[in-house]
mmCIF file of C-alpha atoms in Angstrom:
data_model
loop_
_atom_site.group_PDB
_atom_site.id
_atom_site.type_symbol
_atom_site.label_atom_id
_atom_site.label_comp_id
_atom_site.label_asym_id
_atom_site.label_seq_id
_atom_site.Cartn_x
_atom_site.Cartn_y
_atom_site.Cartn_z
ATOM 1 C CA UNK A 1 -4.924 102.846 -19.868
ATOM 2 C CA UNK A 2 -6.049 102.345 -23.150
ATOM 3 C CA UNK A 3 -8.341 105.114 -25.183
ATOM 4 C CA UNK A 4 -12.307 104.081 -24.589
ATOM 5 C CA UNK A 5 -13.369 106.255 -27.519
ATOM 6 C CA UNK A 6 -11.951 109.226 -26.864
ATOM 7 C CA UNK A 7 -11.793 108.592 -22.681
ATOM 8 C CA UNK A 8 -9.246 107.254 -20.764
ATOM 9 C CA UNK A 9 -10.343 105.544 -17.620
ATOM 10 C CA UNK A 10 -7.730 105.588 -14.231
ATOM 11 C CA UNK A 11 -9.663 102.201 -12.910
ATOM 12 C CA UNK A 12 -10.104 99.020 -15.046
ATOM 13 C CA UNK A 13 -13.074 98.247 -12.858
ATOM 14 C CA UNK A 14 -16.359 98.931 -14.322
ATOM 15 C CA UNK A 15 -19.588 97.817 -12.565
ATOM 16 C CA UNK A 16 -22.916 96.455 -12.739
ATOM 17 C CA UNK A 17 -25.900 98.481 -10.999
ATOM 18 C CA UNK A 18 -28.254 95.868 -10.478
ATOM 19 C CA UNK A 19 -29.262 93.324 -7.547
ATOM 20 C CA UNK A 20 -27.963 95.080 -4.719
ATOM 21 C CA UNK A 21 -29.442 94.556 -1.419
ATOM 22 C CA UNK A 22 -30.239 98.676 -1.265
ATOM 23 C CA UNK A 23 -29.105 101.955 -2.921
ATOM 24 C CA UNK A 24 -26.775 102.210 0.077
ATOM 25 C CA UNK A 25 -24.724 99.074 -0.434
ATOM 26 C CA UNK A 26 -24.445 100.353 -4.152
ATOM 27 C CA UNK A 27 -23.024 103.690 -3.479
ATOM 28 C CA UNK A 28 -20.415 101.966 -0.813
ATOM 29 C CA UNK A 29 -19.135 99.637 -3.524
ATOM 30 C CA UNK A 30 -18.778 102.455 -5.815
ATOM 31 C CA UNK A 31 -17.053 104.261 -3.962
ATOM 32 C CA UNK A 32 -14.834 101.846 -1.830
ATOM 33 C CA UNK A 33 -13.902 100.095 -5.484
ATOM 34 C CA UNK A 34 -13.577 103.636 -6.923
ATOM 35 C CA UNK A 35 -14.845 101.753 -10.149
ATOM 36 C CA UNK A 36 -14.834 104.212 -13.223
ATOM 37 C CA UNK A 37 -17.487 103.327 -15.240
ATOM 38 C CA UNK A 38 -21.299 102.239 -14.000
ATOM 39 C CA UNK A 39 -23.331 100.147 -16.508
ATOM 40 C CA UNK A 40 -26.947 101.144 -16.355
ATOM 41 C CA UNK A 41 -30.614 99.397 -17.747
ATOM 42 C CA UNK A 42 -33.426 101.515 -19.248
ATOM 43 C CA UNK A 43 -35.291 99.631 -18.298
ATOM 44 C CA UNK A 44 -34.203 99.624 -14.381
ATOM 45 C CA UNK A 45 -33.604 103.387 -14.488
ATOM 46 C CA UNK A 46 -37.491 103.775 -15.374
ATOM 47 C CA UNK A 47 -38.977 101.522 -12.889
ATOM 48 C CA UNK A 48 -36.222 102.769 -9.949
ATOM 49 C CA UNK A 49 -36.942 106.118 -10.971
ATOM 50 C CA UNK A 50 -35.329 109.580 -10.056
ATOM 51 C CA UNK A 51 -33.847 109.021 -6.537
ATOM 52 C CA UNK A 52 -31.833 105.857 -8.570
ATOM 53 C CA UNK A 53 -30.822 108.587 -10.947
ATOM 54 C CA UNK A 54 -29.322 110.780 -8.841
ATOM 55 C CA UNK A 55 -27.857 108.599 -6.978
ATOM 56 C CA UNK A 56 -25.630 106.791 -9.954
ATOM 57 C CA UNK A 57 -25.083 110.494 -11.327
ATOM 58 C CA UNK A 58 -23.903 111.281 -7.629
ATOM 59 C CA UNK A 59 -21.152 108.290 -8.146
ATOM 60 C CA UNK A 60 -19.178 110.447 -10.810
ATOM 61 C CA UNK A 61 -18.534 107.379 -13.100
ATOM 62 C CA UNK A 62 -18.949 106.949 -16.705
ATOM 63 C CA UNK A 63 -22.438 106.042 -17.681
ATOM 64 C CA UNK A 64 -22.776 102.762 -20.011
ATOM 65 C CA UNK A 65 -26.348 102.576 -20.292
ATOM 66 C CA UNK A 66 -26.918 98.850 -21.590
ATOM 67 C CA UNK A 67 -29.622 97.158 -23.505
ATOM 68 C CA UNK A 68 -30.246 94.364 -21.087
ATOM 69 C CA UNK A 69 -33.395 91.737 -22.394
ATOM 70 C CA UNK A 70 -33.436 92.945 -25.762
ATOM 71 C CA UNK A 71 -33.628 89.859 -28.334
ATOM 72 C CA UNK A 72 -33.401 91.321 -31.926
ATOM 73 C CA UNK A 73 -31.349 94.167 -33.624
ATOM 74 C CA UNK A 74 -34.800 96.151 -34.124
ATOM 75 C CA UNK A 75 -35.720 96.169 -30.404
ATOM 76 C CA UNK A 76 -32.029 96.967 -29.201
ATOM 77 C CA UNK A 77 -31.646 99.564 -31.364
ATOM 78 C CA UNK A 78 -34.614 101.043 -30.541
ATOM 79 C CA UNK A 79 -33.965 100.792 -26.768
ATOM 80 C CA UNK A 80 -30.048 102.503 -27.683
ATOM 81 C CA UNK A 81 -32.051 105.675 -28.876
ATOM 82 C CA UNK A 82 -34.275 105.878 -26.114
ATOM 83 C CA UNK A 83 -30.715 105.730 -23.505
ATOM 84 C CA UNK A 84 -28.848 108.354 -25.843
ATOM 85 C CA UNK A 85 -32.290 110.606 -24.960
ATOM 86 C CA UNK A 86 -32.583 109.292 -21.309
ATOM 87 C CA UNK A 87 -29.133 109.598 -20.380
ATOM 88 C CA UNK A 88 -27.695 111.635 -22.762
ATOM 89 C CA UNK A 89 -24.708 109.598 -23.806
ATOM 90 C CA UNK A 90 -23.621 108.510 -26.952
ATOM 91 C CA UNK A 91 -22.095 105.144 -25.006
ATOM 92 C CA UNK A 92 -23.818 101.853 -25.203
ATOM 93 C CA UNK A 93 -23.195 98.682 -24.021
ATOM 94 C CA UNK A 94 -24.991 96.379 -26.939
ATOM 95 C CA UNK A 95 -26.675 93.527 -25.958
ATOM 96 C CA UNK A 96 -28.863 91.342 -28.174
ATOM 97 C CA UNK A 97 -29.247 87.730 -26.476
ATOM 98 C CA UNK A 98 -29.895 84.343 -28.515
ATOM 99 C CA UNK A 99 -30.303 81.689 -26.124
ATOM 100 C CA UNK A 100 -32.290 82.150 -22.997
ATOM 101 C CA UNK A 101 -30.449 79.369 -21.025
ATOM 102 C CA UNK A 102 -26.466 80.777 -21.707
ATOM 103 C CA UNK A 103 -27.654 84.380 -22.598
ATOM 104 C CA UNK A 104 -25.531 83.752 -25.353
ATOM 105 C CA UNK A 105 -25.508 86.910 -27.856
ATOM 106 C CA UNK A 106 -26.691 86.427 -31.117
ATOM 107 C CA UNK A 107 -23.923 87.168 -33.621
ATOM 108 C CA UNK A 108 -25.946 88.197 -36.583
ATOM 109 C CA UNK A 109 -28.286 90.356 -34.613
ATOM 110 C CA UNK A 110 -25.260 91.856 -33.031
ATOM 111 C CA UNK A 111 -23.401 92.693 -35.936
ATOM 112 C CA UNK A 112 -26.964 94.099 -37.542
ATOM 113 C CA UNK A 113 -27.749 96.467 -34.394
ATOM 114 C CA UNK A 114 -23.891 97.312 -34.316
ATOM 115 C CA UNK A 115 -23.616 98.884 -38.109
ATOM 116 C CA UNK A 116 -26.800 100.576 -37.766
ATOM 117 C CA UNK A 117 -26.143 102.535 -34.098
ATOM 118 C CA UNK A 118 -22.211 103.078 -35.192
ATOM 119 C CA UNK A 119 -23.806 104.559 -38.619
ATOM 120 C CA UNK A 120 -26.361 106.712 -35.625
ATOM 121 C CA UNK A 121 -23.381 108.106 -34.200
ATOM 122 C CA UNK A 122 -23.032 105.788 -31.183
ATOM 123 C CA UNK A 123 -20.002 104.194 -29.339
ATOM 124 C CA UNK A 124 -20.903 100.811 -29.569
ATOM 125 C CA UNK A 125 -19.892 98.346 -26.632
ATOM 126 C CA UNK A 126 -21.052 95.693 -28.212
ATOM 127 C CA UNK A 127 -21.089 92.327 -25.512
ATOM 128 C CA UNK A 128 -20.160 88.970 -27.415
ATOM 129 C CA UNK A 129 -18.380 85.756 -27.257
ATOM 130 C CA UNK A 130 -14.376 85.375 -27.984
ATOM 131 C CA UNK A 131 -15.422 84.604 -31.453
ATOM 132 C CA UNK A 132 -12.556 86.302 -34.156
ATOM 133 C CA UNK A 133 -14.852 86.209 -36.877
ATOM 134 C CA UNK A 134 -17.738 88.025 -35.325
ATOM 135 C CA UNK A 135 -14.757 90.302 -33.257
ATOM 136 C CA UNK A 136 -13.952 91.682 -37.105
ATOM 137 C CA UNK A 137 -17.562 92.353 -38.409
ATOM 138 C CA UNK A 138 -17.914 94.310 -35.545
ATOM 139 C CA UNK A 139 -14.686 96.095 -36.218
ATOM 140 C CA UNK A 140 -15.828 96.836 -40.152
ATOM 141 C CA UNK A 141 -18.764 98.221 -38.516
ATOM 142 C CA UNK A 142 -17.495 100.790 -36.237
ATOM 143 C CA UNK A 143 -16.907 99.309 -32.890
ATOM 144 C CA UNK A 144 -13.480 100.476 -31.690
ATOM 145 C CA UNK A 145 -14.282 98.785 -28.169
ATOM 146 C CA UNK A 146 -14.996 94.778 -27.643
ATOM 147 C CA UNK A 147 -16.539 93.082 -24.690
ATOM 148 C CA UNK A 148 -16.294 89.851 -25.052
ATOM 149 C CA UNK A 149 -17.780 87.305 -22.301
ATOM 150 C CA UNK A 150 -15.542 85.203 -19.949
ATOM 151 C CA UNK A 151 -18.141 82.928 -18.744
ATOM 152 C CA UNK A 152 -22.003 82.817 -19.461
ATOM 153 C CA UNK A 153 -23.779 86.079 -17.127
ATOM 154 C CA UNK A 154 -24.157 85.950 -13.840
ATOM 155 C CA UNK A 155 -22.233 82.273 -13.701
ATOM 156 C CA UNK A 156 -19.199 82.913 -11.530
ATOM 157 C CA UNK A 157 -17.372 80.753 -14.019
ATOM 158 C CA UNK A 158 -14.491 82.777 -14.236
ATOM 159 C CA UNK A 159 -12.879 82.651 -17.953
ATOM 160 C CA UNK A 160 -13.926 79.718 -19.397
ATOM 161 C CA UNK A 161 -11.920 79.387 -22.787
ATOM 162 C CA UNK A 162 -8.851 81.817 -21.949
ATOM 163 C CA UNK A 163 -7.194 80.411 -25.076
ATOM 164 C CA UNK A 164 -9.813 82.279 -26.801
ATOM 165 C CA UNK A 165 -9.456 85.076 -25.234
ATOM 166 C CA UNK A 166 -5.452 85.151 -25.591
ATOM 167 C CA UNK A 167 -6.007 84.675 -29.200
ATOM 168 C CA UNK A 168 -8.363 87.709 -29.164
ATOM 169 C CA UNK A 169 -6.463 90.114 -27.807
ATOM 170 C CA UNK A 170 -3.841 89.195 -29.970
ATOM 171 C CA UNK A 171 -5.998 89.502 -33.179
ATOM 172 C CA UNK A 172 -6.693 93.068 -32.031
ATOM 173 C CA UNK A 173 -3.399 94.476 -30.131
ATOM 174 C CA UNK A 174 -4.626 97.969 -30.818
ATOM 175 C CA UNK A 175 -8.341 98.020 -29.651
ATOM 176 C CA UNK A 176 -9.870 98.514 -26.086
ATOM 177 C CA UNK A 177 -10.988 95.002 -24.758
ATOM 178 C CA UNK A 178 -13.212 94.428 -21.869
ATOM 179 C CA UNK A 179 -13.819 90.864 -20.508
ATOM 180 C CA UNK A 180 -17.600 91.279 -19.465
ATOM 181 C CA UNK A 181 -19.683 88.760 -17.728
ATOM 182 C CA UNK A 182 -18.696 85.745 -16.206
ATOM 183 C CA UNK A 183 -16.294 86.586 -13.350
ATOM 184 C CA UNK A 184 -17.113 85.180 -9.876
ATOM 185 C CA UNK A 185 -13.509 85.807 -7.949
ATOM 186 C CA UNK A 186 -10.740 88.638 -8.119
ATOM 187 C CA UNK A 187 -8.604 85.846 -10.074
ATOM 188 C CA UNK A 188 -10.633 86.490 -12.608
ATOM 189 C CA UNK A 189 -10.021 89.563 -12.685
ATOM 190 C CA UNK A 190 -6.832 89.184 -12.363
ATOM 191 C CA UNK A 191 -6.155 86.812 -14.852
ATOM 192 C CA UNK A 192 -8.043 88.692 -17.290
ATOM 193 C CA UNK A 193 -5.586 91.264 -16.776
ATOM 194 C CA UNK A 194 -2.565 89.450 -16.812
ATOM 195 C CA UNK A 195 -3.542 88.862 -20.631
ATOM 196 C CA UNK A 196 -3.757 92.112 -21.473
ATOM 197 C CA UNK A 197 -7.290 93.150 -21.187
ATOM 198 C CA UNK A 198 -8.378 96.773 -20.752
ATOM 199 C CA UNK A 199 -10.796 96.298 -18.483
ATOM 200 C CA UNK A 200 -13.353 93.980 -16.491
ATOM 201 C CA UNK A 201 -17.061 94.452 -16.606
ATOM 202 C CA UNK A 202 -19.280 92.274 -13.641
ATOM 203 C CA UNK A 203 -22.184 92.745 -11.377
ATOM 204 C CA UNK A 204 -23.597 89.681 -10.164
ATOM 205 C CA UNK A 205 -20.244 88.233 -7.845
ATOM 206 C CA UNK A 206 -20.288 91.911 -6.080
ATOM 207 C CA UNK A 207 -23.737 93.010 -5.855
ATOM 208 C CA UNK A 208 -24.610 89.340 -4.260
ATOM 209 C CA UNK A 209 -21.648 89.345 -1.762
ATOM 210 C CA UNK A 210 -22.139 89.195 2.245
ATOM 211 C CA UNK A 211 -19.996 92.182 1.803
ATOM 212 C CA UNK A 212 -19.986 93.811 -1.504
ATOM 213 C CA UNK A 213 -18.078 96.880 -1.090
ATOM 214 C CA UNK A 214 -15.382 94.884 0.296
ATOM 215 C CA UNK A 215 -15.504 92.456 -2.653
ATOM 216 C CA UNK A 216 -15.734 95.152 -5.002
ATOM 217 C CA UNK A 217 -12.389 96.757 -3.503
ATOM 218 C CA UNK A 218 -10.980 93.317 -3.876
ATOM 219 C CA UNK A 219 -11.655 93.084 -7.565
ATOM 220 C CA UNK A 220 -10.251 96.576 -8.031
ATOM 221 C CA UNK A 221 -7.228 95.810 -6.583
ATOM 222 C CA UNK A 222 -6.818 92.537 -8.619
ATOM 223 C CA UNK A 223 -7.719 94.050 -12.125
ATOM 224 C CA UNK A 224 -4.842 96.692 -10.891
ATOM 225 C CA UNK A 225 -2.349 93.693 -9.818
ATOM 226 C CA UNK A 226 -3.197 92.247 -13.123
ATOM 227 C CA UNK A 227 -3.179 95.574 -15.389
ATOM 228 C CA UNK A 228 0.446 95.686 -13.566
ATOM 229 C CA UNK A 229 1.334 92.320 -14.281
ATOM 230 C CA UNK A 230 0.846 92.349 -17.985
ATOM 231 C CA UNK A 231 2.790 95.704 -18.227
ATOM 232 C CA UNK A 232 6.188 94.549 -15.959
ATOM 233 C CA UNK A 233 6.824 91.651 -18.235
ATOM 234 C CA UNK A 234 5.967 88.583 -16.205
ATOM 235 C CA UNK A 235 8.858 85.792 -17.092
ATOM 236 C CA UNK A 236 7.854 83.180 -19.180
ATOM 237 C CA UNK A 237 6.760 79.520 -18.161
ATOM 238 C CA UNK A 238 9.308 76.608 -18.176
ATOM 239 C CA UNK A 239 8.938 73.109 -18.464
ATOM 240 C CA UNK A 240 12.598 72.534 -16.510
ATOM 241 C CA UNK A 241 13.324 73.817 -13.754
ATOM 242 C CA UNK A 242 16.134 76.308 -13.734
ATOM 243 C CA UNK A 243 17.983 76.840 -10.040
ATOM 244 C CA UNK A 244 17.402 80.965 -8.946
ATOM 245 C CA UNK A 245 20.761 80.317 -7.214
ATOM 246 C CA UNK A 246 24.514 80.909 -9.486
ATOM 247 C CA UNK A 247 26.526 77.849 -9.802
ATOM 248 C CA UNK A 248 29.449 80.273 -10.274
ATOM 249 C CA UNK A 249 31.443 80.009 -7.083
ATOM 250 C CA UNK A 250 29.895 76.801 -5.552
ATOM 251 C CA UNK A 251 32.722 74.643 -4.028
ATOM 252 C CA UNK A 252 33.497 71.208 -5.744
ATOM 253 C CA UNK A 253 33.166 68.426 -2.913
#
């Protein structure tokens, strides 16, 4: 598993804490999905308050506090600061949105709030499109993890421009990727995987479920099929077909 500044993670699963029918449900996906990281709002934590906070401590994930709803570099950066203090990480999951119908991020904002928390000392997850250009200024400014999105939040889309995300991964063979956002299925998940993504970040196709600690299971066990995939050298496509059988031996009739 690759290095997540400094922390290796033994799931690829990392989830959402939001929109679950109770605090029960949450802790059972948690723990049936033995996800390793658990992103978290400020601005949920405050309004849940302390029996929330225990509870998500309880889980024994990593914390990725997030900075859900913020529109500018100024107010995101001011909301990372109050999360280091809160919950006493140095981890942030950056997110600075620019269009209220796709929650697309804004790219210059991003970049902005990303050189100035990097320069604070944070490790920047910054959320963004598959966009190269934007994938390097975040790079030059300190961000040794990407999240880019696979589909617009909460949209089930699955990955919606996997050449994209192919070429991504390739620009950037030695950083930690995340697809974040997007996923509505394990093959998502899966396929997300299978292209040599680190991990997979989602919250909306669990926490809304009939069951979600059985779908969360199911979307560990296809980011591991997938990790597993990309790593045993899957054989490559063919536009002939090509018999599995030998032809040495076969009797001439």
């Amino acid at each position: 598993m690759r290095d997540f500044y400094g922390v290796t993670l033994d799931n690829p699963l990392m989830l959402g804490t939001s929109q679950y029918p109770s605090p029960a449900v949450l802790e059972a996906a948690f723990r049936d999905s033995r996800a390793a990281v658990a992103t978290v709002s400020l601005r949920r934590e405050q309004g849940a308050g302390q029996a929330f906070w225990d509870l998500v401590r309880s889980l024994g994930v990593h914390l990725l506090p997030n900075t859900a709803g913020c529109h500018s570099a100024r107010e995101a950066i001011t909301t990372a600061h109050m999360a280091r203090e809160y919950f006493e990480t140095d981890w942030i999951k950056l997110e600075v949105i620019g269009h209220d119908d796709t929650l697309q991020p804004d790219p210059f904002e991003l970049v902005e709030a990303a050189e100035a928390l990097c320069a604070a000392g944070f490790k920047v997850f910054p959320y963004m499109t598959e966009d190269q250009v934007i994938a390097a200024r975040l790079v030059e400014a300190g961000c040794r993890v990407l999240m880019p999105w696979g589909a617009p939040i909460g949209s089930g889309l699955g990955l919606a421009n996997p050449y994209g995300l192919r070429n991504l991964r390739a620009a950037f063979p030695d950083l930690a990727l995340v697809v974040d956002a997007g996923l509505g299925l394990p093959s998502h998940a899966a396929q997300a995987m299978e292209m040599g993504y680190d991990a997979v970040l989602l919250n909306t196709a669990v926490a809304q479920a009939d069951d979600p600690a059985a779908m969360a299971r199911a979307f560990a066990l296809a980011a591991e099929a997938g990790k597993l995939t990309a790593t045993s050298g899957p054989m490559p496509a063919r536009d002939m077909a090509v018999p599995s059988t030998p032809l040495i031996g076969k009797a001439w009739l």
